[in-house]
Coordinates of C-alpha atoms and ligand atoms in Angstrom, one line a residue:
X87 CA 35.2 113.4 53.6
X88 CA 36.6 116.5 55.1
X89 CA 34.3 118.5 57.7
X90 CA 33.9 121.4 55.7
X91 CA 32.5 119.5 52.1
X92 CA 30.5 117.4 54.9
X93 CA 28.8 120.4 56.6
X94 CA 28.0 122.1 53.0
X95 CA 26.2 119.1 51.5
X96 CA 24.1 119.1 54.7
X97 CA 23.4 122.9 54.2
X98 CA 22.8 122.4 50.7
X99 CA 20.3 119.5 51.5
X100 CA 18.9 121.8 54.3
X101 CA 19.4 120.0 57.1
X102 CA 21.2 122.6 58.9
X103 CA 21.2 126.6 58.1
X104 CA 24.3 128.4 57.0
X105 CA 24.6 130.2 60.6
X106 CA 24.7 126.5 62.0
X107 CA 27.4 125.6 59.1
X108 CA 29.5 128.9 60.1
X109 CA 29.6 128.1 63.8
X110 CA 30.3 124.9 63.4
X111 CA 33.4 126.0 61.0
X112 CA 34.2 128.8 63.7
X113 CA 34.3 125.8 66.9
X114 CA 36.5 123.4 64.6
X115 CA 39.3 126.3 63.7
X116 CA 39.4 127.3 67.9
X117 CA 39.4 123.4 68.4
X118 CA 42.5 123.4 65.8
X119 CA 44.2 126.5 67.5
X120 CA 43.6 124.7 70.8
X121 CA 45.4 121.6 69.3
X122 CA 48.5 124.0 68.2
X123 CA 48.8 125.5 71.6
X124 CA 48.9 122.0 73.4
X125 CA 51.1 120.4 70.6
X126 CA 53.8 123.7 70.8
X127 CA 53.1 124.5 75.1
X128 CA 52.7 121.0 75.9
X129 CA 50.2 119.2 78.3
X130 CA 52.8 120.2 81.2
X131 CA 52.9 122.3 84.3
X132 CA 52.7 125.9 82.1
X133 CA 49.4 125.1 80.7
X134 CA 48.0 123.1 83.7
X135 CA 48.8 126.1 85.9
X136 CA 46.3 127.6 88.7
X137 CA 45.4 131.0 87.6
X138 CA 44.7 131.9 90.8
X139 CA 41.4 132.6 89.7
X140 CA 38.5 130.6 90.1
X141 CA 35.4 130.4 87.4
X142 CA 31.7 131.3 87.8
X143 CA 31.4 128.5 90.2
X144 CA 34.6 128.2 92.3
X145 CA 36.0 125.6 90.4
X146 CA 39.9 126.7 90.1
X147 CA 41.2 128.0 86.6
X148 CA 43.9 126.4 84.7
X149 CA 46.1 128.5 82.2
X150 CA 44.7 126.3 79.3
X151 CA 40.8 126.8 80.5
X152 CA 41.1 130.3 79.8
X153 CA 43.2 130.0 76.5
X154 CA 41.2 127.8 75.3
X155 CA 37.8 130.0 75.8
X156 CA 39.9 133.2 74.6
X157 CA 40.6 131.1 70.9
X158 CA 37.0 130.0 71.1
X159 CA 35.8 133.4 71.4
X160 CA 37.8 135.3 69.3
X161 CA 36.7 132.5 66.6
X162 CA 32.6 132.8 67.3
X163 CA 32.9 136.6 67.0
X164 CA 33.6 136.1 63.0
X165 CA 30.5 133.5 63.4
X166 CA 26.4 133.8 62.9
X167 CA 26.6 133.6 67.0
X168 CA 24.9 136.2 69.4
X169 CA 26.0 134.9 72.6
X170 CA 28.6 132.5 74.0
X171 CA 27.4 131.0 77.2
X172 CA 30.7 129.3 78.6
X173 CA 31.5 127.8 82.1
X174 CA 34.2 130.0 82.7
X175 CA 32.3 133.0 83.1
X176 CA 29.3 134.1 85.2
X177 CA 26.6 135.7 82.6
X178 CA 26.4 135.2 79.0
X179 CA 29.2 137.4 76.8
X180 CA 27.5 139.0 74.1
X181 CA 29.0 138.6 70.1
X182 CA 29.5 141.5 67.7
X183 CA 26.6 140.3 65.7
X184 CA 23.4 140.7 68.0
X185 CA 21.2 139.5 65.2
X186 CA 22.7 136.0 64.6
X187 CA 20.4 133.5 65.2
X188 CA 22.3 131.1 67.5
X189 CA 23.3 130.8 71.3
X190 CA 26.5 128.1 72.0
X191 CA 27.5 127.4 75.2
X192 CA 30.5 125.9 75.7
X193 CA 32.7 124.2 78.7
X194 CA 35.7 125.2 76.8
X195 CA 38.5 122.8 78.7
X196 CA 36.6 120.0 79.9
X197 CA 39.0 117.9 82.4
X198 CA 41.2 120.4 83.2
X199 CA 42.5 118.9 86.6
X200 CA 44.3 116.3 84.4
X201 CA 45.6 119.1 82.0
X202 CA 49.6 119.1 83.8
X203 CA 49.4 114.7 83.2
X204 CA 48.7 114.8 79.9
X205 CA 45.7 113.0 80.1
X206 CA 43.2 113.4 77.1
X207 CA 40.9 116.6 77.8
X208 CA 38.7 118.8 75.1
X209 CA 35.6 121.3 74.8
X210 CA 32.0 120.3 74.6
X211 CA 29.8 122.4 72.7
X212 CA 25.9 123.3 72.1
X213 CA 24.3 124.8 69.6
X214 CA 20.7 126.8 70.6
X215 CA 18.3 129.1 69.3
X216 CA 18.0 132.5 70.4
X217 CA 14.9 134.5 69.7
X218 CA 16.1 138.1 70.0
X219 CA 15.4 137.6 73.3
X220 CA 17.4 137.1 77.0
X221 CA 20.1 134.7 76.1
X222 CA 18.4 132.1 78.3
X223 CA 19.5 128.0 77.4
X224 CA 16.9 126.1 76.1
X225 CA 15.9 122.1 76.7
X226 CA 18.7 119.7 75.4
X227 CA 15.7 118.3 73.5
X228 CA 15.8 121.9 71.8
X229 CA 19.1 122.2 71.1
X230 CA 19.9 122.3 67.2
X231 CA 23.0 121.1 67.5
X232 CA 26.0 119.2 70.0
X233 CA 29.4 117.6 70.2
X234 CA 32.8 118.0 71.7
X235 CA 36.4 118.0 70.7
X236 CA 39.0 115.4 72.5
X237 CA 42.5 117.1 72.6
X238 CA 44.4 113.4 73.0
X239 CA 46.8 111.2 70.9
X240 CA 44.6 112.5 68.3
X241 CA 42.3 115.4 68.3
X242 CA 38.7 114.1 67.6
X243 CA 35.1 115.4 67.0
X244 CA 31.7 114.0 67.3
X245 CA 28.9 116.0 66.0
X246 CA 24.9 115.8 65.4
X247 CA 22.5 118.1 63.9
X248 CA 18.6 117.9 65.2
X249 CA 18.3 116.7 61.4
X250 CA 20.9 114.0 62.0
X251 CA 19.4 110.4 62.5
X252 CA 23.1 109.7 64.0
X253 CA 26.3 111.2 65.0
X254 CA 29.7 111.5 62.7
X255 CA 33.0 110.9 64.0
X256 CA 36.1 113.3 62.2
X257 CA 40.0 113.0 63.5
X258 CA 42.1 115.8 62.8
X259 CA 44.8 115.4 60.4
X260 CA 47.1 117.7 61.9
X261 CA 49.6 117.8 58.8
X262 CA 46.9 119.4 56.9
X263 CA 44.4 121.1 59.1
X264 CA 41.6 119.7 58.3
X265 CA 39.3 117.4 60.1
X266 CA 38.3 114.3 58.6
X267 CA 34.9 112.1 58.8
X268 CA 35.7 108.7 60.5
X269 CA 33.2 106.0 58.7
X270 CA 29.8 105.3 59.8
X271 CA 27.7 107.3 61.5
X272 CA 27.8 106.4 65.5
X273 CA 25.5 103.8 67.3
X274 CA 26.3 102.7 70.5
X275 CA 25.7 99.2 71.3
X276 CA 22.6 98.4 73.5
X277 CA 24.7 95.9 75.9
X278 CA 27.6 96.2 77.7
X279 CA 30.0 94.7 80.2
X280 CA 31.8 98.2 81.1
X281 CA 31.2 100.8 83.8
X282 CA 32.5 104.1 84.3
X283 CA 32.2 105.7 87.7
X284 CA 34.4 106.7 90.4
X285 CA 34.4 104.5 93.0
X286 CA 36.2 106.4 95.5
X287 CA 32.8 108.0 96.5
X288 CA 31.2 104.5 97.4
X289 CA 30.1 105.2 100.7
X290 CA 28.3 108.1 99.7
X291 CA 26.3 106.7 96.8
X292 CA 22.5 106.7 97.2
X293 CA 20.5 103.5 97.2
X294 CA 20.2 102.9 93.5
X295 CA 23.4 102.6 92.7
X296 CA 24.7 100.9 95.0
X297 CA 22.0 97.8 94.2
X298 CA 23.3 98.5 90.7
X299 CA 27.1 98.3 92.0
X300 CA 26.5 95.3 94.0
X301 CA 24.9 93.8 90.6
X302 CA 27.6 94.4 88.1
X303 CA 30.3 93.5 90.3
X304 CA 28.8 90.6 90.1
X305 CA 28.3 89.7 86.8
X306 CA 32.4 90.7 86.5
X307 CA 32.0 93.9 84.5
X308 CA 35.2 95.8 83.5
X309 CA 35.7 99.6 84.8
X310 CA 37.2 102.6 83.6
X311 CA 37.5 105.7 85.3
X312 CA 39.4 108.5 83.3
X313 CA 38.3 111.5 85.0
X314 CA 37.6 113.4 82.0
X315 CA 34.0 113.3 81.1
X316 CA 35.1 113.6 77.4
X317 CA 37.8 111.1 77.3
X318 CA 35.4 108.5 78.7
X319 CA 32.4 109.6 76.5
X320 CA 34.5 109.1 73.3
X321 CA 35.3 105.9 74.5
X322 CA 31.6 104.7 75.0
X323 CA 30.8 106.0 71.7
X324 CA 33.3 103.9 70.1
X325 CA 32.8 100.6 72.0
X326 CA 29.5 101.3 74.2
X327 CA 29.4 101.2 78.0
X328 CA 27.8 103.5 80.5
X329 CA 29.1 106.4 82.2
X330 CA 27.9 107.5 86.1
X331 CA 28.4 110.7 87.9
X332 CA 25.2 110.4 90.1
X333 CA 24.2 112.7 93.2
X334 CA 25.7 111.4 96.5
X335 CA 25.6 112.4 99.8
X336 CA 28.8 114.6 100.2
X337 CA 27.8 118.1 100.6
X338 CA 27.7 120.1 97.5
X339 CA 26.9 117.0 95.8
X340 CA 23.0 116.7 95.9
X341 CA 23.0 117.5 92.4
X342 CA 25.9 116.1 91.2
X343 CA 28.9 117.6 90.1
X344 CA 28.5 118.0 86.3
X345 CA 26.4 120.8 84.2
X346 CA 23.3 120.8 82.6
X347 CA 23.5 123.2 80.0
X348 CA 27.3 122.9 78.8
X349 CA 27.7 119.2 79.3
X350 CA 25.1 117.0 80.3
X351 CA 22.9 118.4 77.5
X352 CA 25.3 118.2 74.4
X353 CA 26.6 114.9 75.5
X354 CA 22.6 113.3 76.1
X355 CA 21.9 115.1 72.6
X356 CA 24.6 113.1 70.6
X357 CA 23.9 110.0 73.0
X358 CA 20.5 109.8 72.4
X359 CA 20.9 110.4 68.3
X360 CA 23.5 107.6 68.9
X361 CA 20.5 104.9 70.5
X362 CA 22.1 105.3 74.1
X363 CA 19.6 106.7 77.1
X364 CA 20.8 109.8 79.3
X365 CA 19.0 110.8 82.7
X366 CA 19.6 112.3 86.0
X367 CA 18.1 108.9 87.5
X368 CA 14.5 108.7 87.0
X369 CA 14.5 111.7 84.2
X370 CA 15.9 111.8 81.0
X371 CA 18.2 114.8 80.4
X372 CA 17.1 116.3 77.5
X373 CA 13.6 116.9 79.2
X374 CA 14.6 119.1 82.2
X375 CA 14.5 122.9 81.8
X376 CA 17.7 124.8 82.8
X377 CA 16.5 127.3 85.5
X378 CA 20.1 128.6 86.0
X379 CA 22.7 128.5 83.2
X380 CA 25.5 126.3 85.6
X381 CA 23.2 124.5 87.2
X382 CA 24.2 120.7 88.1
X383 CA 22.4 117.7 87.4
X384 CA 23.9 114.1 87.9
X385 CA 24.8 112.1 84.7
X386 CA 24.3 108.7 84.0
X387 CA 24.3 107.8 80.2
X388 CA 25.2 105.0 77.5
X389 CA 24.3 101.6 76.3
X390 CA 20.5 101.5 76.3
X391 CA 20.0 98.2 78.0
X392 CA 22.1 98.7 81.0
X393 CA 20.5 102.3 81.3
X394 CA 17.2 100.9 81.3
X395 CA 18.3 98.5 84.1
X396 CA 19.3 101.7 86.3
X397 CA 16.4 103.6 85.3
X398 CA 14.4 101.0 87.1
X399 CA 15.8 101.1 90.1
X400 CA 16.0 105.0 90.2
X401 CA 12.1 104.5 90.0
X402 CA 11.7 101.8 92.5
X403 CA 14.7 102.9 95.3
X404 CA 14.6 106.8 95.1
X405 CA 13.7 108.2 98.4
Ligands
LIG597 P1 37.4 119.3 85.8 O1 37.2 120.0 84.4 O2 37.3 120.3 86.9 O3 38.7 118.5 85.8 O4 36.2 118.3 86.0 C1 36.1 117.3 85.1 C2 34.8 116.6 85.3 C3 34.5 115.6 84.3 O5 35.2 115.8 83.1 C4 34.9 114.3 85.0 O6 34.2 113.2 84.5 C5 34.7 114.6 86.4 O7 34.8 116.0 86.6 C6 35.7 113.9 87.3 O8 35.2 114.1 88.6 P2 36.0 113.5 89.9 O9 37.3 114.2 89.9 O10 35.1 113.8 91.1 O11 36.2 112.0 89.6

């Protein structure tokens, strides 16, 4: 089924509105642009390239992270969107419709150190109310909608509505343009044998996981580390897992080093529609309140089983 027949028969059912349908359609024709661009630039120095500038929070720009936003942008303006709250830029950017009923916030170019080594990188959206009000992010609980695109081998999509019981899968057929639903909605598996966390911050790792480290290095787990939060999110979606980015105790790092509003939130949304947990340790994501729209928050999330396990010790070691 292509996305566009599947987004009308769940506005025709009502389970999402037509503004929700439209943005949706907007994010997957940027995501399709983006694709182009890679495809006819190439994932090589040109696109990887420093800007010289750095975003909202210091983080370097890449050539890409800003062509990306610029297509996503120029695609929500023609979209029932109000505001477009994106990592690369320090206060919301206001939409030529001011009476659209939707906020997304976007980390347009997620993974963006690995852009000049072609390694698998891609947006992450969210879909929010907005009630005429200060563009201010809601809850994830409160969010309406979620996903994010994988520019890779193949350029991918996950999506969930707050209607959805479970996620949907599309790959783009780039011949025709069009994305297309991948079989049956998303679960991830409750058990796993397969970690994702980099493990060149060790020594700096709070109590909890390191108990948890010492555990599954003991009942031989397998580990990937891709460095794209995308790349290895797809991957626990398809064959379960959990991914880790907790606080640790370099400076800077007391909160973590990945975003509530822009990415933890859209990826707990679809992992919790998907039967996988995602907290911050002791909290589950989708619960905390954004106080400051790039706020950090550490990110564990995944099979529900193994989360469970770390939840535990979160409870029981956190100072
Ligand atoms: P960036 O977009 O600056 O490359 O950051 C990517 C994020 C996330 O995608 C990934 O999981 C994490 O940073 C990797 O962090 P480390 O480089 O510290 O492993």
């Amino acid at each position: 089924m292509h996305l566009q027949s599947y987004l009308k028969e769940r506005c025709d059912s009502g389970g999402i509105s037509a503004a929700e349908m439209g943005v949706m359609l907007a994010l997957a024709a940027a995501a399709i642009a983006i694709t182009a661009l890679i495809r006819r630039d190439g994932i090589d120095a040109d696109l990887g390239a420093e800007t010289g500038d750095a975003n909202s929070d210091g983080d370097t720009q890449k050539a890409l992270d800003v062509r990306a936003e610029a297509l996503i942008l120029s695609h929500l303006k023609e979209s029932d969107a109000a505001y477009l709250l994106s990592e690369e830029q320090p206060t919301p950017i206001a939409l030529p419709r001011q009476t659209a009923p939707l906020i997304v916030a976007v980390d347009p170019l997620d993974g963006s150190s690995n852009i000049a080594v072609n390694v698998t990188v891609g947006t992450i959206f969210s879909l929010m109310p907005w009630d005429g009000n200060l563009p201010r992010p809601c809850r994830g609980r409160d969010q309406l909608g979620a996903g994010f695109f994988t520019y890779g081998a193949q350029t991918t999509l996950i999506l969930a509505f707050a209607s959805d019981a479970r996620p949907q899968c599309f790959v783009l057929d780039e011949d025709k343009g069009h994305f297309i639903a991948l079989g049956a909605e998303v679960e991830i598996a409750a058990t796993t044998k397969e970690y994702a966390i980099n493990a060149a911050y060790a020594q700096h790792w709070h109590a909890p996981i390191q108990q948890w480290k010492t555990q599954v290095l003991a009942d031989a787990y397998s580990m990937r580390w891709v460095g794209s939060l995308v790349a290895d999110a797809w991957r626990i979606f398809r064959r379960g897992g959990v991914f880790l980015y907790p606080a640790d105790a370099r400076a800077g790092m007391e909160a973590g080093r990945l975003r509530l509003v822009y990415e933890a939130n859209p990826i707990a949304f679809l992992v919790e529609k998907a039967g996988g947990l995602a907290v911050n340790g002791g909290e589950n994501i989708l619960d905390l309140t954004p106080q400051e729209l790039h706020e950090r928050t550490p990110l564990l999330f995944g099979s529900a089983d193994e989360m469970k396990i770390l939840i535990a010790l979160h409870k029981e070691l956190d100072a």
